[in-house]
Amino acid sequence: MPQATYHFPRGFLWGTATASHQVEGNNTNNQWWMWEQTGHTDGTSGLACDWWGGRWREDFDRAAETGQNAHRFSVEWSRIQPTPDTWDEDALERYRAMLRGLRERGMTPMVTLHHFTDPMWFYEMDGWEHDDAPMLFEKFVRKVVEALKEYCSLWCTVNEPNVYTLSGYVAGLFPTKRHGLNVAKRVLANLLLGHAAAYHAIHEIQKEAQVGYALHYRPMVANNKWSPLDRLMRNIQYNGINMAFPSAISAGVMKSPMGNVRIPEAKGTQDYLGLNYYSVDTIAFDITRPQELFGKRYYPDDSDFSGTKFIANIPDGIFDTIKWATRTYPNLPLYITENGVEDADDKMRPRYIAQHIHQVWRAVNFNFPVKGYFHWSLVDNFEWERGWTQRFGLWGVDVETQKRIKRPSVDLYAEICKENGLSSEMVQKYCPEVFEKLFPV
Ligand code: FCB
């Protein structure tokens, strides 16, 4: 049996990612809380993982003790700026304490400034549809970066602007007042302007800052590659879902199925690109789906499915994602800002982790500049409209008692982080079912 270790470069960041609303608890002043109280989600976030009550300490201990040297979390706009004219200095102080907490544990922080939640006052004025939104976001970002710059220089402006926009303004799963492709186009354009304004503001405040955003990137294949309609639908979906931000940052023009928008301010506004990768979609032409631009997105029946079939385990997709990013932006540093699977029983997670990290290693060996990997997530947390039905944590959380439950993946990921690599022994021990795939003779 072959024995080998796939090593990563020195200084590689190994961590997990979380987001304020999903872990803090009692985030009563944002649009998601409102959405939850009005029955749009499977359960409510409630106390979440009680990080606002201080449990981030024990969870950061868990991360540090298991070899993680980085963590990505987000700050909650609705706490920091509860009304348009007030700043909550105590809230900022808590985030400073969390950042100190990471530093004391030897971990590098990445702070996300917008992860799906907006303050209620912002939502009420029509949120990202409003022309003032980018300016208001910039004001918030300036305040946060001034307050936190002592402890953080790796910033993620906006998480998954494409998911935020499409899940809300098109699919109706996220809180929005209006729907439709034209509103979605406007929201994306404003998010881009907000991102660009934040990028420049952060650099003004902190010279050494590294600023980027997290793109949810979905590789896609046509259901039947010989079918021109399937191929056409695949291209429309691919561009519609993936390309708005990347096209604007490359060329200053946001591409959208509803027409292009010139956003010259956005050109070149990234020092790294964050990639959130989960799975690959298959696209078929489907006349019954005008809402989805006549494209059906699905996973083939014979996929290696996760617990709730939310994810098909397709590890080469992460390699393709990194390859696409490297071709699009040569030499730009890349971080995997999210990757993970919902799997309460931890049946698939060990192989999902090993197989994806193996593909990241392949990418690194092509000299694709991947600098770190953040697993989603450290602990189970509130999964938006899907509530507590999906368990993405390395550690499980009993929401009633707040007890953490260690899953076997914790030990696998700890060994990877500590070794700065993935070895044949680890795969043999935690997911022997993929041994031959990862270490072929
Ligand atoms: C991503 C989100 C993150 C989490 C994972 C499972 O789209 O950024 O908050 O919900 O999916």
XYZ file of C-alpha atoms and ligand atoms in Angstrom:
452
model
C 0.000 0.000 0.000
C 1.509 3.357 -0.970
C 2.625 5.652 1.820
C 2.895 9.327 1.093
C 2.023 12.797 2.323
C 0.696 15.629 0.216
C 2.421 18.618 1.767
C 1.331 22.249 1.571
C 3.583 25.313 1.412
C 4.858 26.793 4.659
C 2.526 29.473 6.042
C -0.599 27.979 4.487
C -3.693 29.074 6.420
C -5.913 26.314 7.800
C -9.136 27.371 9.406
C -12.886 27.365 9.426
C -15.431 30.012 8.475
C -18.526 31.290 10.284
C -20.922 34.234 9.913
C -22.360 36.522 12.588
C -26.051 35.750 12.233
C -25.441 32.032 12.020
C -23.485 31.766 15.269
C -24.055 34.805 17.496
C -27.654 34.409 18.610
C -30.266 37.049 19.382
C -29.495 39.121 16.336
C -32.872 40.763 16.610
C -32.210 43.897 14.595
C -31.601 42.550 11.095
C -33.824 41.471 8.224
C -33.148 37.765 8.747
C -34.531 37.834 12.287
C -37.681 39.477 10.932
C -37.854 36.820 8.179
C -37.531 34.042 10.762
C -40.291 35.454 12.969
C -42.623 35.558 9.973
C -42.287 31.841 9.250
C -39.971 31.852 6.258
C -37.305 29.608 7.715
C -37.116 26.103 9.088
C -36.957 27.115 12.759
C -35.392 30.288 14.092
C -31.832 31.265 14.885
C -32.635 31.990 18.554
C -29.479 31.732 20.595
C -27.659 30.168 17.606
C -24.252 29.054 18.978
C -24.363 31.734 21.658
C -21.206 33.454 20.515
C -22.651 36.789 21.576
C -23.040 35.287 25.024
C -19.316 34.498 24.986
C -19.135 30.950 23.666
C -16.809 32.050 20.884
C -14.074 31.574 23.504
C -14.615 27.878 23.920
C -15.090 27.405 20.172
C -11.896 29.311 19.362
C -10.155 27.073 21.924
C -11.451 24.059 20.039
C -10.163 25.455 16.764
C -6.739 26.335 18.144
C -6.312 23.066 20.031
C -7.036 21.147 16.859
C -4.309 22.848 14.897
C -6.207 25.574 13.052
C -4.135 28.705 12.492
C -6.826 30.971 11.007
C -10.505 31.797 11.304
C -12.931 33.703 9.103
C -15.881 35.341 10.853
C -18.198 38.237 10.080
C -19.207 41.370 11.949
C -22.889 42.190 12.293
C -23.804 45.551 10.784
C -27.100 45.724 12.706
C -25.266 45.483 16.023
C -22.578 48.001 15.182
C -24.927 50.554 13.613
C -28.322 49.837 15.168
C -29.851 53.012 13.679
C -28.544 55.231 10.865
C -27.207 57.724 13.398
C -25.871 55.543 16.172
C -22.790 53.424 16.629
C -22.609 50.811 19.333
C -19.099 51.045 20.711
C -19.680 48.049 23.001
C -20.420 45.879 20.004
C -17.187 46.995 18.362
C -15.359 46.272 21.596
C -16.688 42.720 21.562
C -15.378 42.178 18.058
C -12.037 43.566 19.180
C -12.069 41.029 22.008
C -12.810 38.231 19.543
C -9.945 39.317 17.320
C -7.606 39.518 20.295
C -8.876 36.075 21.212
C -7.813 34.740 17.838
C -4.434 36.452 17.974
C -3.778 35.115 21.474
C -4.440 31.642 20.161
C -1.986 32.156 17.311
C -4.684 32.390 14.666
C -4.897 34.764 11.695
C -8.295 36.423 11.347
C -10.179 37.148 8.162
C -13.105 39.495 8.789
C -16.148 39.534 6.509
C -17.964 42.862 6.484
C -21.232 41.726 4.927
C -22.510 38.180 5.194
C -26.163 38.197 4.081
C -27.541 40.361 6.925
C -28.631 43.996 6.788
C -29.833 46.210 9.645
C -33.612 46.643 9.733
C -33.336 50.388 9.055
C -31.363 49.597 5.902
C -33.848 46.930 4.820
C -36.725 49.341 5.373
C -35.208 51.917 3.067
C -35.079 49.149 0.387
C -31.607 47.888 1.227
C -29.255 47.308 -1.682
C -31.863 48.482 -4.170
C -31.344 52.013 -2.902
C -28.825 54.295 -4.603
C -27.432 55.330 -1.213
C -26.619 51.738 -0.241
C -22.973 51.725 -1.420
C -22.248 54.982 0.395
C -23.923 53.753 3.592
C -21.990 50.503 3.457
C -18.745 52.404 2.975
C -19.507 54.502 6.050
C -20.043 51.343 8.079
C -16.866 49.752 6.723
C -14.789 52.807 7.620
C -16.045 52.666 11.190
C -15.321 48.949 11.525
C -11.879 49.033 9.951
C -10.814 51.985 12.107
C -11.926 50.046 15.175
C -10.473 46.655 14.262
C -7.375 47.446 12.203
C -5.044 46.817 15.105
C -5.866 43.116 14.932
C -6.872 42.387 11.371
C -5.568 43.149 7.904
C -7.326 40.456 5.861
C -10.748 41.738 4.866
C -13.581 40.173 2.932
C -15.981 42.908 1.855
C -19.040 40.952 0.786
C -19.885 37.276 1.070
C -21.438 35.647 -1.994
C -23.113 38.677 -3.564
C -24.494 36.324 -6.211
C -26.177 34.038 -3.681
C -27.466 36.990 -1.659
C -29.049 38.472 -4.787
C -30.336 35.380 -6.548
C -31.643 33.567 -3.451
C -33.435 36.750 -2.432
C -34.498 38.783 -5.441
C -34.962 35.876 -7.838
C -35.763 32.723 -5.836
C -37.580 34.435 -2.962
C -35.836 32.347 -0.308
C -34.020 35.233 1.380
C -35.736 38.332 2.805
C -36.471 41.012 0.210
C -39.346 43.351 -0.431
C -39.423 42.959 -4.206
C -38.518 40.321 -6.748
C -37.470 40.171 -10.343
C -34.447 40.090 -12.575
C -34.297 43.839 -13.005
C -34.261 44.457 -9.275
C -31.611 41.753 -8.962
C -29.453 43.501 -11.535
C -29.731 46.757 -9.632
C -28.881 45.083 -6.329
C -25.808 43.398 -7.806
C -24.627 46.677 -9.301
C -25.000 48.402 -5.924
C -23.216 45.563 -4.146
C -20.375 45.997 -6.594
C -20.258 49.729 -5.961
C -20.334 49.034 -2.224
C -17.515 46.532 -2.564
C -15.425 48.938 -4.638
C -16.003 51.808 -2.217
C -15.086 49.543 0.702
C -11.947 48.376 -1.113
C -10.663 51.917 -1.540
C -11.737 53.040 1.929
C -9.957 50.137 3.625
C -6.743 50.863 1.753
C -6.961 54.493 2.736
C -7.195 53.507 6.405
C -4.765 50.606 6.395
C -1.874 50.470 3.946
C -1.071 46.794 4.464
C -4.669 45.615 4.085
C -5.490 42.653 1.868
C -9.002 43.149 0.566
C -11.152 40.785 -1.440
C -14.619 39.267 -1.463
C -15.978 35.720 -1.350
C -17.407 34.434 -4.608
C -19.717 31.455 -4.554
C -18.435 29.780 -7.711
C -20.447 26.984 -9.339
C -18.751 25.004 -12.078
C -21.442 23.790 -14.501
C -21.773 21.105 -17.138
C -24.451 20.657 -19.796
C -26.780 17.702 -19.223
C -26.078 16.536 -22.774
C -23.011 18.127 -24.254
C -24.273 17.383 -27.799
C -27.477 19.328 -27.194
C -27.149 22.975 -28.309
C -30.043 23.980 -26.030
C -28.497 22.354 -22.961
C -25.215 24.027 -23.801
C -26.874 27.374 -24.309
C -28.706 27.066 -20.979
C -25.503 26.017 -19.287
C -23.774 29.163 -20.565
C -26.626 31.462 -19.582
C -26.786 29.997 -16.083
C -23.034 29.948 -15.722
C -22.669 33.590 -16.654
C -25.763 34.661 -14.742
C -24.727 32.939 -11.536
C -20.965 33.274 -11.559
C -19.820 36.181 -13.634
C -21.342 39.483 -12.438
C -18.622 40.319 -9.911
C -15.670 38.758 -11.748
C -16.516 40.518 -15.017
C -16.819 43.913 -13.354
C -13.591 43.458 -11.423
C -11.745 42.369 -14.574
C -13.070 44.935 -17.002
C -15.250 47.464 -15.195
C -18.381 46.089 -16.878
C -20.828 43.929 -14.961
C -22.230 41.205 -17.192
C -25.778 40.133 -16.482
C -28.476 38.262 -18.418
C -30.497 41.483 -18.199
C -27.827 43.519 -19.936
C -24.426 44.851 -19.026
C -23.748 47.681 -16.601
C -20.644 49.849 -16.683
C -19.020 49.986 -13.248
C -15.532 51.342 -13.875
C -15.001 51.921 -10.124
C -14.930 48.154 -9.614
C -12.044 47.429 -11.933
C -9.076 45.888 -10.149
C -10.620 46.092 -6.682
C -9.244 42.868 -5.215
C -5.960 41.886 -3.605
C -7.060 38.256 -3.426
C -10.106 36.289 -4.459
C -12.078 34.236 -1.957
C -13.690 31.136 -3.426
C -16.612 29.370 -1.808
C -16.877 25.981 -3.452
C -19.452 23.319 -2.619
C -20.442 21.395 -5.743
C -20.909 21.256 -9.542
C -24.282 21.753 -11.258
C -25.632 19.955 -14.299
C -27.841 22.123 -16.503
C -30.628 21.011 -18.844
C -32.952 23.070 -21.007
C -36.415 23.036 -19.387
C -39.288 24.885 -20.987
C -41.296 24.756 -17.750
C -38.855 26.990 -15.856
C -39.107 30.542 -17.134
C -38.205 31.791 -13.629
C -34.849 30.087 -13.869
C -34.268 31.306 -17.438
C -35.330 27.879 -18.797
C -32.456 26.041 -17.224
C -32.898 23.204 -14.750
C -29.983 22.870 -12.336
C -29.547 19.479 -10.737
C -27.170 16.758 -9.596
C -27.133 13.453 -11.484
C -28.979 10.608 -9.709
C -25.830 8.572 -9.238
C -24.037 11.389 -7.364
C -22.357 10.885 -4.012
C -25.077 12.822 -2.131
C -24.873 14.567 1.235
C -27.422 14.022 4.023
C -30.141 16.318 2.673
C -28.967 16.031 -0.970
C -27.953 19.665 -0.841
C -24.492 18.807 -2.062
C -23.068 16.245 -4.451
C -19.502 15.366 -3.539
C -17.551 16.367 -6.675
C -13.996 17.115 -5.548
C -12.477 17.930 -8.963
C -14.833 20.896 -9.057
C -12.673 22.673 -6.496
C -9.651 22.141 -8.736
C -11.586 23.522 -11.720
C -12.677 26.483 -9.608
C -9.099 27.321 -8.664
C -7.959 26.801 -12.251
C -10.648 29.144 -13.542
C -9.615 31.794 -10.980
C -5.933 31.484 -11.877
C -6.640 31.775 -15.608
C -8.893 34.764 -15.048
C -6.544 36.586 -12.673
C -2.975 35.337 -13.116
C -0.880 35.551 -9.935
C -3.752 36.770 -7.761
C -3.640 35.119 -4.315
C -6.600 32.830 -3.711
C -8.239 31.590 -0.552
C -10.812 28.863 -0.294
C -13.098 30.917 1.932
C -15.707 28.143 2.280
C -15.996 24.456 1.497
C -17.932 21.860 3.419
C -20.902 19.576 3.580
C -24.019 19.153 5.717
C -23.702 15.765 7.313
C -25.052 15.265 10.836
C -23.751 11.692 11.041
C -20.332 12.566 9.669
C -20.581 9.718 7.175
C -19.451 11.693 4.156
C -17.536 14.598 5.710
C -14.202 12.807 6.252
C -13.971 11.805 2.596
C -15.345 15.148 1.439
C -12.578 16.906 3.386
C -9.812 14.554 2.265
C -10.854 14.556 -1.388
C -11.253 18.328 -1.598
C -7.998 19.030 0.194
C -6.283 16.598 -2.132
C -7.586 18.638 -5.090
C -6.432 21.879 -3.475
C -3.012 20.265 -3.094
C -3.033 19.378 -6.818
C -3.797 23.012 -7.596
C -0.964 24.219 -5.359
C 1.362 21.905 -7.268
C 0.436 23.601 -10.501
C 1.664 26.746 -8.751
C -1.848 28.094 -8.555
C -1.472 30.632 -5.727
C -3.824 29.186 -3.083
C -2.883 30.620 0.315
C -5.394 29.057 2.649
C -8.434 26.872 3.202
C -11.385 27.699 5.479
C -13.726 24.802 6.102
C -17.415 25.572 6.511
C -17.875 25.323 9.425
C -16.368 25.131 12.905
C -19.633 24.270 14.668
C -23.162 23.554 13.406
C -24.951 26.838 12.885
C -28.173 28.397 11.633
C -28.395 27.654 7.902
C -30.566 30.540 6.679
C -33.901 29.425 5.212
C -32.919 25.810 5.932
C -32.509 26.587 9.617
C -31.141 23.782 11.773
C -32.000 21.042 9.293
C -28.468 21.133 7.913
C -25.431 20.419 10.052
C -22.224 21.746 8.589
C -20.076 21.764 11.742
C -16.906 19.874 12.464
C -18.497 19.943 15.905
C -22.201 19.302 16.281
C -24.270 21.667 18.424
C -27.197 20.683 20.585
C -29.177 23.883 20.204
C -31.146 23.369 23.439
C -28.223 22.735 25.750
C -25.463 24.431 23.702
C -23.418 21.274 24.130
C -20.779 20.669 21.463
C -20.488 17.189 20.010
C -17.185 16.233 18.497
C -17.475 14.528 15.124
C -14.744 12.223 13.773
C -13.899 14.853 11.131
C -12.465 17.037 13.901
C -9.567 14.632 14.315
C -8.990 14.253 10.601
C -8.931 18.010 10.058
C -6.693 18.451 13.125
C -4.169 16.002 11.686
C -4.224 17.816 8.335
C -3.710 21.232 9.958
C -0.933 20.015 12.246
C 0.871 18.147 9.470
C 0.254 20.957 6.956
C -0.620 18.129 4.631
C -2.726 15.073 3.954
C -1.167 11.671 4.460
C -2.038 8.163 3.325
C -2.303 7.134 7.004
C -4.974 9.767 7.608
C -7.010 8.615 4.641
C -6.597 4.978 5.665
C -7.793 5.827 9.164
C -10.711 8.230 8.476
C -11.993 7.456 4.993
C -10.482 4.228 3.662
C -13.246 4.069 1.043
C -11.396 6.694 -1.047
C -7.865 5.464 -0.376
C -7.301 4.121 -3.872
C -8.593 7.285 -5.450
C -6.252 9.477 -3.451
C -3.222 7.192 -3.342
C -3.350 5.060 -6.483
C -0.700 2.398 -6.835
C -22.861 29.510 1.812
C -22.984 30.641 2.819
C -22.754 30.214 4.238
C -23.355 28.853 4.531
C -22.936 27.852 3.494
C -23.445 26.455 3.735
O -23.595 29.821 0.663
O -22.051 31.646 2.528
O -23.260 31.216 5.086
O -24.723 28.958 4.642
O -23.362 28.287 2.230
